[in-house]
Coordinates of C-alpha atoms and ligand atoms in Angstrom, one line a residue:
Chain A
M1 CA -53.2 0.5 39.0
R2 CA -56.5 2.7 39.0
K3 CA -55.0 4.7 42.1
K4 CA -51.9 5.5 39.6
I5 CA -53.9 6.7 36.9
F6 CA -56.0 8.8 39.2
E7 CA -52.6 10.2 40.7
F8 CA -51.5 10.9 37.0
I9 CA -54.3 12.6 35.8
G10 CA -54.5 14.4 39.3
F11 CA -50.3 15.9 38.9
F12 CA -51.1 16.0 35.1
S13 CA -54.1 18.8 35.7
L14 CA -51.8 20.4 38.8
R15 CA -49.1 21.0 36.2
V16 CA -51.5 22.0 33.3
C17 CA -52.8 24.9 35.2
L18 CA -49.5 26.2 36.4
Y19 CA -48.4 26.3 32.8
I20 CA -51.5 28.0 32.2
V21 CA -50.5 30.5 34.3
L22 CA -47.0 30.9 33.0
A23 CA -48.0 30.9 29.6
F24 CA -50.2 34.0 30.1
L25 CA -47.1 35.5 32.1
F26 CA -44.9 34.7 29.2
I27 CA -47.5 36.2 26.3
F28 CA -47.8 39.3 28.5
L29 CA -43.9 40.0 29.3
Y30 CA -43.2 39.2 25.8
D31 CA -45.9 41.4 24.4
I32 CA -44.7 44.7 26.4
G33 CA -41.0 43.3 25.7
S34 CA -41.1 43.3 22.6
K35 CA -43.3 46.6 21.8
G36 CA -41.8 48.6 24.3
G37 CA -38.3 47.5 24.3
G38 CA -37.8 49.6 20.9
A39 CA -38.6 52.5 22.9
I40 CA -36.4 52.1 25.0
S41 CA -33.2 53.9 24.8
W42 CA -30.5 56.3 27.2
E43 CA -32.6 59.1 25.9
F44 CA -35.9 57.4 26.9
I45 CA -34.7 57.0 30.9
S46 CA -32.5 60.3 31.1
Q47 CA -34.9 62.9 29.2
A48 CA -38.1 64.8 29.8
P49 CA -41.0 64.5 27.2
R50 CA -41.0 66.9 24.5
R51 CA -43.5 67.8 21.6
G52 CA -46.4 67.3 23.6
M53 CA -45.1 64.0 24.6
T54 CA -44.8 62.5 21.4
E55 CA -40.9 62.8 21.7
G56 CA -38.1 62.5 24.7
G57 CA -38.0 60.3 27.4
I58 CA -39.6 59.7 30.8
F59 CA -37.1 60.6 33.0
P60 CA -39.6 62.6 35.5
A61 CA -41.9 60.2 35.9
I62 CA -39.3 57.5 36.7
M63 CA -38.0 60.0 39.4
G64 CA -41.6 60.9 40.7
T65 CA -42.3 57.2 41.3
F66 CA -39.1 57.0 43.1
F67 CA -39.8 59.7 45.2
V68 CA -43.8 58.8 45.8
T69 CA -42.4 55.5 46.8
M70 CA -40.0 56.6 49.4
V71 CA -42.6 58.6 51.3
T72 CA -45.0 55.1 50.7
A73 CA -42.2 53.4 52.5
L74 CA -41.3 55.9 55.3
L75 CA -44.7 55.7 56.5
A76 CA -45.7 52.1 55.4
V77 CA -42.9 50.1 56.9
P78 CA -42.0 51.1 60.1
M79 CA -45.6 51.8 61.1
G80 CA -46.4 48.8 59.5
M81 CA -43.9 46.9 61.1
F82 CA -44.4 48.0 64.8
S83 CA -48.2 47.5 64.4
A84 CA -47.5 44.1 63.6
I85 CA -45.2 43.7 66.5
Y86 CA -47.6 45.1 68.7
L87 CA -50.7 43.0 67.1
N88 CA -48.5 39.9 67.5
E89 CA -46.4 39.9 70.5
Y90 CA -47.9 42.7 72.9
A91 CA -51.7 42.7 72.5
K92 CA -53.6 40.7 74.9
Q93 CA -55.5 38.4 72.3
T94 CA -59.1 39.5 73.1
R95 CA -62.1 40.1 71.1
I96 CA -60.9 43.6 70.4
T97 CA -57.7 42.5 69.2
R98 CA -59.6 39.9 66.7
I99 CA -61.9 43.0 65.6
I100 CA -59.0 45.3 64.7
R101 CA -57.1 42.4 62.9
L102 CA -60.4 41.6 60.7
S103 CA -60.7 45.1 59.8
I104 CA -57.2 45.4 58.7
R105 CA -57.5 42.3 56.8
N106 CA -60.7 44.3 55.1
L107 CA -58.8 47.1 54.2
S108 CA -56.6 45.8 52.0
G109 CA -59.5 45.0 50.0
V110 CA -61.0 48.3 49.8
P111 CA -60.6 49.8 45.9
S112 CA -57.5 52.3 45.7
I113 CA -59.9 54.8 44.5
V114 CA -61.1 55.1 47.9
Y115 CA -58.3 55.4 48.9
G116 CA -57.2 58.1 46.5
L117 CA -60.5 60.1 47.7
F118 CA -59.7 59.7 51.1
G119 CA -56.2 60.9 50.5
V120 CA -57.3 64.0 49.0
I121 CA -59.4 65.2 51.7
L122 CA -57.2 63.9 54.8
F123 CA -53.7 65.3 53.0
V124 CA -54.6 67.7 50.5
N125 CA -57.4 69.6 51.9
V126 CA -57.8 68.9 55.9
L127 CA -53.8 68.9 56.3
K128 CA -53.4 71.5 53.9
F129 CA -50.1 69.5 52.0
G130 CA -51.7 70.3 48.7
T131 CA -51.5 67.9 45.6
S132 CA -47.9 66.8 46.2
I133 CA -45.5 63.8 46.5
L134 CA -46.1 64.1 50.3
S135 CA -50.0 63.5 50.1
A136 CA -49.8 61.0 47.2
G137 CA -47.2 59.2 49.3
L138 CA -49.1 59.2 52.4
T139 CA -52.1 58.3 50.6
L140 CA -50.1 55.6 49.2
G141 CA -49.0 54.3 52.7
L142 CA -52.2 53.9 53.9
L143 CA -53.1 51.5 50.7
T144 CA -50.3 49.5 51.7
L145 CA -50.3 49.4 55.2
P146 CA -52.9 46.8 55.6
W147 CA -50.4 44.7 53.5
T148 CA -47.8 45.2 55.4
I149 CA -49.1 44.9 59.2
T150 CA -50.3 41.4 57.6
A151 CA -47.5 40.1 55.9
S152 CA -45.2 40.8 58.9
E153 CA -47.7 39.5 61.0
E154 CA -48.0 36.5 59.4
A155 CA -43.7 36.5 59.6
L156 CA -43.8 37.1 63.1
K157 CA -46.5 33.8 63.6
T158 CA -43.9 31.6 61.7
V159 CA -41.4 32.2 64.2
P160 CA -41.7 29.5 66.3
N161 CA -42.9 30.1 70.2
S162 CA -39.9 27.7 71.3
Y163 CA -37.6 30.8 70.5
R164 CA -39.3 33.0 72.5
E165 CA -39.7 31.0 75.4
G166 CA -36.3 30.0 75.3
A167 CA -35.1 33.4 75.7
L168 CA -37.5 34.3 78.5
A169 CA -36.2 31.6 80.4
L170 CA -32.8 32.7 80.1
G171 CA -34.0 35.6 81.9
A172 CA -34.6 37.8 78.6
T173 CA -37.2 40.3 79.1
K174 CA -39.8 40.2 76.5
W175 CA -38.4 42.8 74.5
Q176 CA -35.0 41.5 74.6
S177 CA -36.4 38.0 73.2
I178 CA -38.5 39.7 70.6
R179 CA -35.3 41.9 69.7
T180 CA -32.5 39.2 69.6
N181 CA -34.8 36.3 68.9
V182 CA -38.0 36.9 67.2
L183 CA -37.4 39.9 65.0
P184 CA -34.1 38.3 63.5
N185 CA -36.1 35.6 62.3
A186 CA -39.1 37.4 61.2
L187 CA -37.3 40.1 59.3
P188 CA -36.7 38.4 56.0
G189 CA -40.4 37.3 55.9
M190 CA -41.4 41.3 56.9
L191 CA -39.3 42.8 54.3
T192 CA -40.4 40.3 51.7
G193 CA -44.4 41.3 52.4
T194 CA -43.6 44.9 53.0
V195 CA -41.8 45.4 50.0
L196 CA -44.3 43.3 47.8
G197 CA -47.0 45.7 49.1
L198 CA -44.5 48.6 48.3
A199 CA -44.0 47.4 44.7
R200 CA -47.7 46.9 44.3
A201 CA -48.3 51.0 45.4
A202 CA -45.3 52.0 42.9
G203 CA -47.9 50.8 40.1
E204 CA -51.2 52.2 41.0
T205 CA -52.7 55.2 39.5
A206 CA -56.1 55.7 41.0
P207 CA -54.3 57.1 44.6
I208 CA -52.1 59.4 43.0
M209 CA -54.4 61.0 40.5
F210 CA -56.0 63.2 42.7
T211 CA -53.5 63.9 45.6
G212 CA -50.5 64.9 43.5
A213 CA -49.4 63.2 40.3
A214 CA -49.0 65.6 37.2
F215 CA -50.3 65.1 33.3
F216 CA -47.0 66.7 32.4
L217 CA -44.0 68.2 34.0
P218 CA -41.1 68.9 32.0
F219 CA -39.0 69.2 35.1
L220 CA -38.1 67.1 38.3
P221 CA -39.9 68.2 41.4
R222 CA -37.9 70.2 44.4
S223 CA -39.6 69.1 47.5
F224 CA -42.3 67.2 48.5
S225 CA -44.5 69.6 48.3
D226 CA -44.3 69.8 44.7
Q227 CA -46.4 67.8 41.7
F228 CA -44.9 65.0 40.1
M229 CA -45.0 62.6 37.4
A230 CA -45.3 59.0 37.9
L231 CA -44.8 56.2 35.8
P232 CA -48.5 54.8 35.9
Y233 CA -50.3 57.8 35.7
H234 CA -48.2 58.5 32.5
L235 CA -48.9 55.3 31.3
Y236 CA -52.3 55.7 32.0
V237 CA -52.6 59.1 30.0
M238 CA -50.4 58.0 27.3
A239 CA -52.8 54.7 26.5
T240 CA -55.8 56.7 27.0
Q241 CA -55.8 60.7 27.6
H242 CA -53.4 61.7 25.0
H243 CA -54.1 63.6 21.9
A244 CA -52.6 61.3 19.7
I245 CA -52.7 57.4 21.0
S246 CA -51.5 55.6 18.4
Q247 CA -48.3 57.9 17.7
V248 CA -47.2 57.5 21.3
R249 CA -48.3 53.7 21.3
P250 CA -44.3 53.0 21.5
L251 CA -43.7 55.2 24.3
A252 CA -46.4 54.1 26.3
Y253 CA -44.8 50.3 25.9
G254 CA -41.7 51.8 26.8
T255 CA -43.3 52.9 30.0
A256 CA -44.9 50.0 30.8
L257 CA -41.5 48.3 30.6
I258 CA -39.8 50.3 32.7
L259 CA -42.9 50.6 35.1
I260 CA -42.4 46.5 35.7
L261 CA -38.4 46.8 35.5
F262 CA -38.9 49.1 38.7
V263 CA -41.1 46.9 40.3
L264 CA -39.2 43.9 39.4
G265 CA -36.4 45.7 40.7
M266 CA -37.9 46.5 44.5
N267 CA -38.7 42.7 44.4
M268 CA -35.0 41.6 43.3
S269 CA -33.5 43.8 46.0
V270 CA -35.7 42.0 48.5
V271 CA -34.6 38.8 47.5
I272 CA -31.1 40.0 47.8
L273 CA -31.3 41.2 51.0
R274 CA -33.0 38.0 52.1
Y275 CA -30.2 35.8 50.9
R276 CA -28.1 37.9 52.7
L277 CA -29.8 38.3 56.1
R278 CA -30.1 34.4 56.0
K279 CA -26.2 34.0 55.2
K280 CA -25.6 36.3 58.2
R281 CA -28.0 34.2 60.5
R282 CA -26.1 31.3 59.7
A283 CA -22.9 32.3 61.4
Chain B
M1 CA -30.9 27.9 108.1
K2 CA -29.5 25.2 106.3
N3 CA -32.6 22.7 106.6
Q4 CA -35.0 24.8 104.6
A5 CA -36.2 23.4 101.1
K6 CA -34.3 25.8 98.1
I7 CA -37.7 25.9 96.5
E8 CA -41.1 24.9 98.0
A9 CA -44.5 25.2 97.3
R10 CA -47.4 25.8 99.5
N11 CA -50.8 25.2 98.9
V12 CA -50.8 26.4 95.3
N13 CA -54.0 26.0 93.3
F14 CA -53.8 26.8 89.4
Y15 CA -56.7 27.6 87.1
Y16 CA -56.2 27.8 83.2
G17 CA -59.6 30.5 83.3
S18 CA -62.1 28.8 85.5
Q19 CA -60.7 25.3 85.0
I20 CA -58.7 23.9 87.7
A21 CA -54.9 22.5 86.8
L22 CA -53.5 22.2 90.5
K23 CA -55.2 21.7 93.5
N24 CA -53.4 22.2 96.7
I25 CA -49.7 21.5 95.9
N26 CA -47.5 21.0 98.6
I27 CA -44.0 19.9 97.9
A28 CA -40.4 21.1 99.3
C29 CA -37.7 20.1 97.4
E30 CA -34.3 20.1 98.7
E31 CA -30.9 21.9 98.0
N32 CA -28.3 19.7 95.5
K33 CA -30.9 16.8 95.3
V34 CA -33.0 15.3 92.5
T35 CA -36.7 15.6 92.8
A36 CA -38.6 14.1 90.5
L37 CA -42.2 14.5 89.5
I38 CA -44.4 11.6 87.7
G39 CA -47.7 11.0 86.9
P40 CA -50.0 10.3 84.0
S41 CA -50.0 12.8 80.9
G42 CA -52.2 15.7 81.5
C43 CA -52.1 15.5 85.5
G44 CA -50.5 18.8 85.6
K45 CA -46.2 18.2 85.8
S46 CA -45.7 20.9 83.2
T47 CA -48.4 23.2 84.6
F48 CA -46.4 22.6 88.2
I49 CA -43.1 22.9 87.2
R50 CA -43.6 26.0 85.0
T51 CA -44.9 27.6 87.8
L52 CA -41.8 27.5 89.6
N53 CA -40.3 29.9 87.1
R54 CA -43.1 31.8 86.6
M55 CA -43.1 30.4 82.5
N56 CA -46.9 30.1 82.8
D57 CA -47.4 33.7 83.4
V58 CA -47.3 34.8 79.4
I59 CA -50.4 32.6 79.1
P60 CA -53.4 34.8 79.2
G61 CA -56.4 34.2 81.5
I62 CA -54.3 31.7 84.0
K63 CA -54.5 32.6 88.4
I64 CA -52.2 31.2 91.0
E65 CA -53.0 30.5 94.4
G66 CA -50.6 30.0 97.5
D67 CA -47.1 30.7 97.5
I68 CA -43.9 29.2 95.6
L69 CA -40.7 30.2 98.0
L70 CA -37.6 30.5 96.7
E71 CA -35.0 30.6 99.8
G72 CA -38.1 31.2 102.0
E73 CA -38.7 34.3 99.6
N74 CA -42.5 33.8 97.5
I75 CA -41.5 34.6 93.8
Y76 CA -45.1 35.8 92.9
H77 CA -44.3 38.7 95.4
P78 CA -45.3 41.8 93.5
K79 CA -41.5 43.4 94.0
V80 CA -40.3 40.1 91.9
D81 CA -37.9 40.7 88.9
I82 CA -39.3 38.1 86.4
A83 CA -35.9 38.0 84.5
V84 CA -34.2 37.8 87.6
L85 CA -36.2 35.0 89.0
R86 CA -35.4 33.1 86.0
K87 CA -31.7 33.7 86.0
R88 CA -31.6 31.9 89.3
V89 CA -34.5 28.8 88.3
G90 CA -33.3 27.5 84.7
M91 CA -35.3 25.1 82.7
V92 CA -34.8 23.0 79.8
F93 CA -38.0 22.1 77.6
Q94 CA -39.2 18.9 76.3
K95 CA -38.1 19.4 72.9
P96 CA -34.9 20.7 72.5
N97 CA -35.2 24.3 71.3
P98 CA -31.8 25.5 70.3
F99 CA -31.6 28.9 68.5
P100 CA -30.9 29.2 64.7
K101 CA -28.1 30.6 65.7
S102 CA -24.1 28.9 65.9
I103 CA -23.5 26.5 68.8
F104 CA -21.2 29.3 70.3
N105 CA -23.9 32.1 70.2
N106 CA -26.4 29.6 71.7
I107 CA -24.5 29.6 74.6
A108 CA -23.3 33.1 74.7
Y109 CA -27.0 34.2 74.0
G110 CA -28.1 34.3 77.9
L111 CA -24.8 36.1 78.7
R112 CA -25.2 38.7 76.0
I113 CA -28.6 39.7 76.8
N114 CA -27.8 39.9 81.1
G115 CA -25.0 42.5 79.8
M116 CA -21.8 40.5 79.4
R117 CA -19.4 42.2 76.9
D118 CA -16.2 40.6 77.9
K119 CA -15.0 38.6 75.1
R120 CA -12.8 36.5 76.6
K121 CA -14.8 36.0 79.5
I122 CA -17.7 34.6 77.2
E123 CA -15.5 32.5 75.6
M124 CA -14.7 31.2 78.9
I125 CA -18.0 30.5 80.2
V126 CA -19.1 29.0 76.4
E127 CA -16.2 26.3 77.4
K128 CA -16.8 25.7 80.6
S129 CA -20.6 25.4 80.2
L130 CA -20.2 22.9 77.7
K131 CA -18.1 20.6 79.6
E132 CA -20.0 20.8 82.3
A133 CA -23.2 19.3 80.2
T134 CA -20.3 16.8 78.4
L135 CA -20.5 18.2 75.3
W136 CA -17.4 20.1 74.7
D137 CA -15.1 16.8 73.3
E138 CA -18.0 16.3 70.3
I139 CA -18.2 19.9 69.2
K140 CA -15.2 21.6 69.9
D141 CA -14.1 22.1 66.8
R142 CA -17.7 22.8 65.4
M143 CA -18.5 25.9 67.8
D144 CA -19.5 28.2 64.7
E145 CA -21.9 25.7 63.0
N146 CA -25.2 26.2 63.2
A147 CA -26.9 24.5 66.4
F148 CA -29.2 23.2 64.2
S149 CA -26.8 20.8 62.8
L150 CA -26.2 18.8 66.3
S151 CA -28.0 15.7 66.6
G152 CA -31.2 15.5 68.9
G153 CA -29.5 14.5 72.1
Q154 CA -27.0 16.8 71.2
Q155 CA -29.4 19.6 70.8
Q156 CA -30.7 18.7 74.1
R157 CA -27.2 19.1 75.6
L158 CA -26.5 22.2 74.0
C159 CA -29.8 23.3 75.7
I160 CA -28.4 22.1 79.2
A161 CA -25.3 24.3 78.5
R162 CA -27.1 27.2 77.7
S163 CA -29.0 27.4 81.0
L164 CA -25.8 26.4 83.1
A165 CA -23.9 29.5 81.4
I166 CA -26.0 31.9 83.3
K167 CA -25.4 30.0 86.8
P168 CA -28.7 29.1 88.0
E169 CA -29.5 27.5 91.4
V170 CA -32.3 25.6 90.4
I171 CA -32.7 23.6 86.8
L172 CA -36.1 22.6 85.4
F173 CA -36.2 19.8 83.1
D174 CA -39.6 19.3 81.6
E175 CA -39.7 15.8 80.1
P176 CA -35.7 16.3 79.0
C177 CA -35.6 13.0 76.8
S178 CA -38.9 12.4 75.7
A179 CA -38.0 13.5 72.0
I180 CA -34.1 11.8 72.5
D181 CA -33.2 8.2 71.4
P182 CA -32.2 6.1 74.1
V183 CA -28.2 6.2 74.0
A184 CA -28.8 10.2 74.4
T185 CA -31.2 9.5 76.9
A186 CA -28.4 7.7 78.7
K187 CA -25.8 10.8 78.6
I188 CA -28.5 13.4 79.7
E189 CA -29.8 11.4 82.6
E190 CA -25.7 10.6 83.8
L191 CA -25.6 14.4 83.1
I192 CA -28.5 15.5 85.5
H193 CA -27.4 12.7 88.3
Q194 CA -24.2 15.0 88.1
L195 CA -25.7 18.2 87.9
K196 CA -26.6 17.6 91.4
E197 CA -23.5 18.7 92.9
H198 CA -23.9 22.1 92.1
Y199 CA -27.6 22.6 91.3
T200 CA -31.1 21.6 92.5
V201 CA -32.8 19.9 90.5
I202 CA -36.2 19.2 89.3
V203 CA -37.4 16.7 86.5
V204 CA -40.5 15.9 84.9
T205 CA -40.7 12.6 83.3
H206 CA -43.7 10.1 82.5
N207 CA -41.0 7.4 82.7
M208 CA -41.0 5.7 85.9
Q209 CA -37.5 3.9 85.3
Q210 CA -35.8 7.2 84.6
A211 CA -37.3 8.5 87.7
A212 CA -35.8 5.5 89.9
R213 CA -32.7 6.0 88.4
I214 CA -31.8 9.5 88.6
S215 CA -33.8 11.2 91.5
D216 CA -33.5 11.2 95.3
F217 CA -37.0 12.1 96.1
T218 CA -40.0 11.7 93.8
A219 CA -43.3 13.1 93.6
F220 CA -46.5 11.2 91.9
M221 CA -49.0 13.4 90.3
M222 CA -52.5 12.9 89.6
L223 CA -55.4 14.9 88.2
G224 CA -53.6 17.7 89.7
E225 CA -52.5 16.6 92.8
I226 CA -50.0 15.4 94.5
V227 CA -50.7 12.0 95.8
E228 CA -47.6 11.1 97.7
Y229 CA -44.1 12.8 98.0
D230 CA -41.2 10.8 99.3
K231 CA -38.0 9.4 98.7
T232 CA -37.7 7.8 95.3
D233 CA -36.2 4.8 97.0
K234 CA -39.6 4.5 99.5
I235 CA -42.1 5.3 96.5
F236 CA -40.7 2.7 94.3
T237 CA -39.6 0.0 97.2
N238 CA -42.7 0.5 99.7
P239 CA -45.4 3.3 98.1
S240 CA -47.8 4.5 101.3
N241 CA -50.8 5.2 98.7
T242 CA -52.3 2.4 96.8
L243 CA -52.5 4.6 93.8
T244 CA -49.0 5.3 93.7
E245 CA -48.6 1.6 93.7
D246 CA -50.8 1.0 91.4
Y247 CA -49.2 3.9 88.9
I248 CA -45.7 2.5 89.5
T249 CA -46.4 -1.3 89.1
G250 CA -48.1 -0.1 85.8
R251 CA -51.8 -0.9 86.5
F252 CA -52.7 2.3 84.9
G253 CA -51.0 4.9 83.2
Ligands
LIG301 N1 -52.2 26.7 78.0 C1 -53.2 25.9 78.5 N2 -54.5 26.1 78.4 C2 -55.5 25.5 79.2 N3 -55.4 24.3 79.7 C3 -54.4 24.0 80.0 C4 -53.0 24.6 79.4 N4 -51.8 23.8 79.4 C5 -52.2 23.0 80.0 N5 -53.7 22.9 80.1 C6 -54.7 21.7 80.6 O1 -54.1 21.4 82.2 C7 -54.0 20.3 82.3 C8 -52.5 19.6 83.1 O2 -51.9 19.7 81.8 P1 -49.8 19.5 82.2 O3 -49.4 20.2 82.9 O4 -49.5 19.9 80.9 O5 -49.9 18.1 81.9 P2 -48.8 17.4 82.2 O6 -47.5 17.8 81.9 O7 -48.7 16.2 83.6 O8 -48.8 16.0 81.0 C9 -54.5 19.1 81.2 O9 -55.8 18.9 81.7 C10 -54.1 20.1 80.3 O10 -55.3 20.4 79.4
LIG302 MG1 -46.1 17.9 80.2

């Protein structure tokens, strides 16, 4: 009987914790949804800001975030996956690899502003990419890399060793066993971790503030060496830097909502991709 | 050279780091015979059988001394292509380890990585291997199903079919029945018995009755050494070594 009561209390408190977290999430989403929903219209997502950003839309910011995320992905996805494959499948597990792995984990804890300043020095000044989509995207790429490497490595670790051994025992080379038997099984996990990392990067402000994001640009960037508007930075501006903050509050909420939808869209796309991959693997 | 052993170990020592796991192993396994390795757990049976297809190579810090000869050629010679060696010396593991693919693709896998593209030929070999592994009749209508939908015993026979498909000369079994129920075990024992017609078979088991039932020769190992190696009849009826006798009569184990 006592046992039953304890069990009940235990499960009950676990459930309460979950509900509290969910409650915060819903309050948060409801607040942004209700206050931002009104601002959203076709005009809002298809036009540039007008009249000192008190009217018009956020089209340049949407496109800027889209382009910069592409650059981020181009750096972080292949580099992250390849590094993880090397670390988990090829590298001998020595002290040095342990130190490397530990350093990567630690890098994921470095504040994003530090990446921003590093990006200014490396990409903007030393490599002379200027304040541009390229510099900002690469900076975000560096910020994402520790996440993608770690997530990809975890995904590779979940592939049972018996898949590798089974392939090797049939005369597969190491690369064949990895390509045909390990990667297909790790890919859904690798993609999930990677896209979550990218989604997080897409919402970052500090790293792009000094490396390429512009306060206001009424037109779209024409190349990767142009400056750009970005959703998170635009939101920051609307919320704290604008000359008429209370007047543009609805626009700020609208921007926040679009940013959340953007990130949600990325996460949804990976869920769909995972589902497709898994269905294909079944066959 | 008809009386040459198919696969043979000469003065083999094996180390995991500084720990010795095999001591001066000498054994010659004959072609078209079943050789059983028995002995208490931890005596080095798996370690030894995995030296025969160099499966231990992936473990960091290992060292092997002595020679393992496949038809007289040392498989640890630097010029040996390990992938080619493993095609000649197949292996079935303790736990059935089908790939997360369809039944058909599990068998076709080994053919494809070895460069076979001809669909008709692949289909033919898949069917032939499944028949050889006595699994065909049970699953011929389920070729597109995931291999995990099979029972444990069927999965193990699928793994056997998978290694048969690439036409090995020697097949190594490391306790192939330890994760399988008795009825399925009987089927696999029967199958191993049939396989020796075309292959040289080496089976690790810690089930002595199983060794007695299926093998022609038996090696009894203890603490990394081969205590006795002889015809199975002799080992089980009239062992020369008292340790062997104690083990097979169940005085320790
Ligand atoms: N990967 C490994 N690293 C270190 N020691 C190992 C490893 N695998 C096995 N051993 C040791 O080698 C000895 C023989 O093990 P094993 O060959 O698995 O025995 P068996 O198959 O007869 O039960 C045991 O003492 C075991 O602890
Ligand atoms: Mg073993």
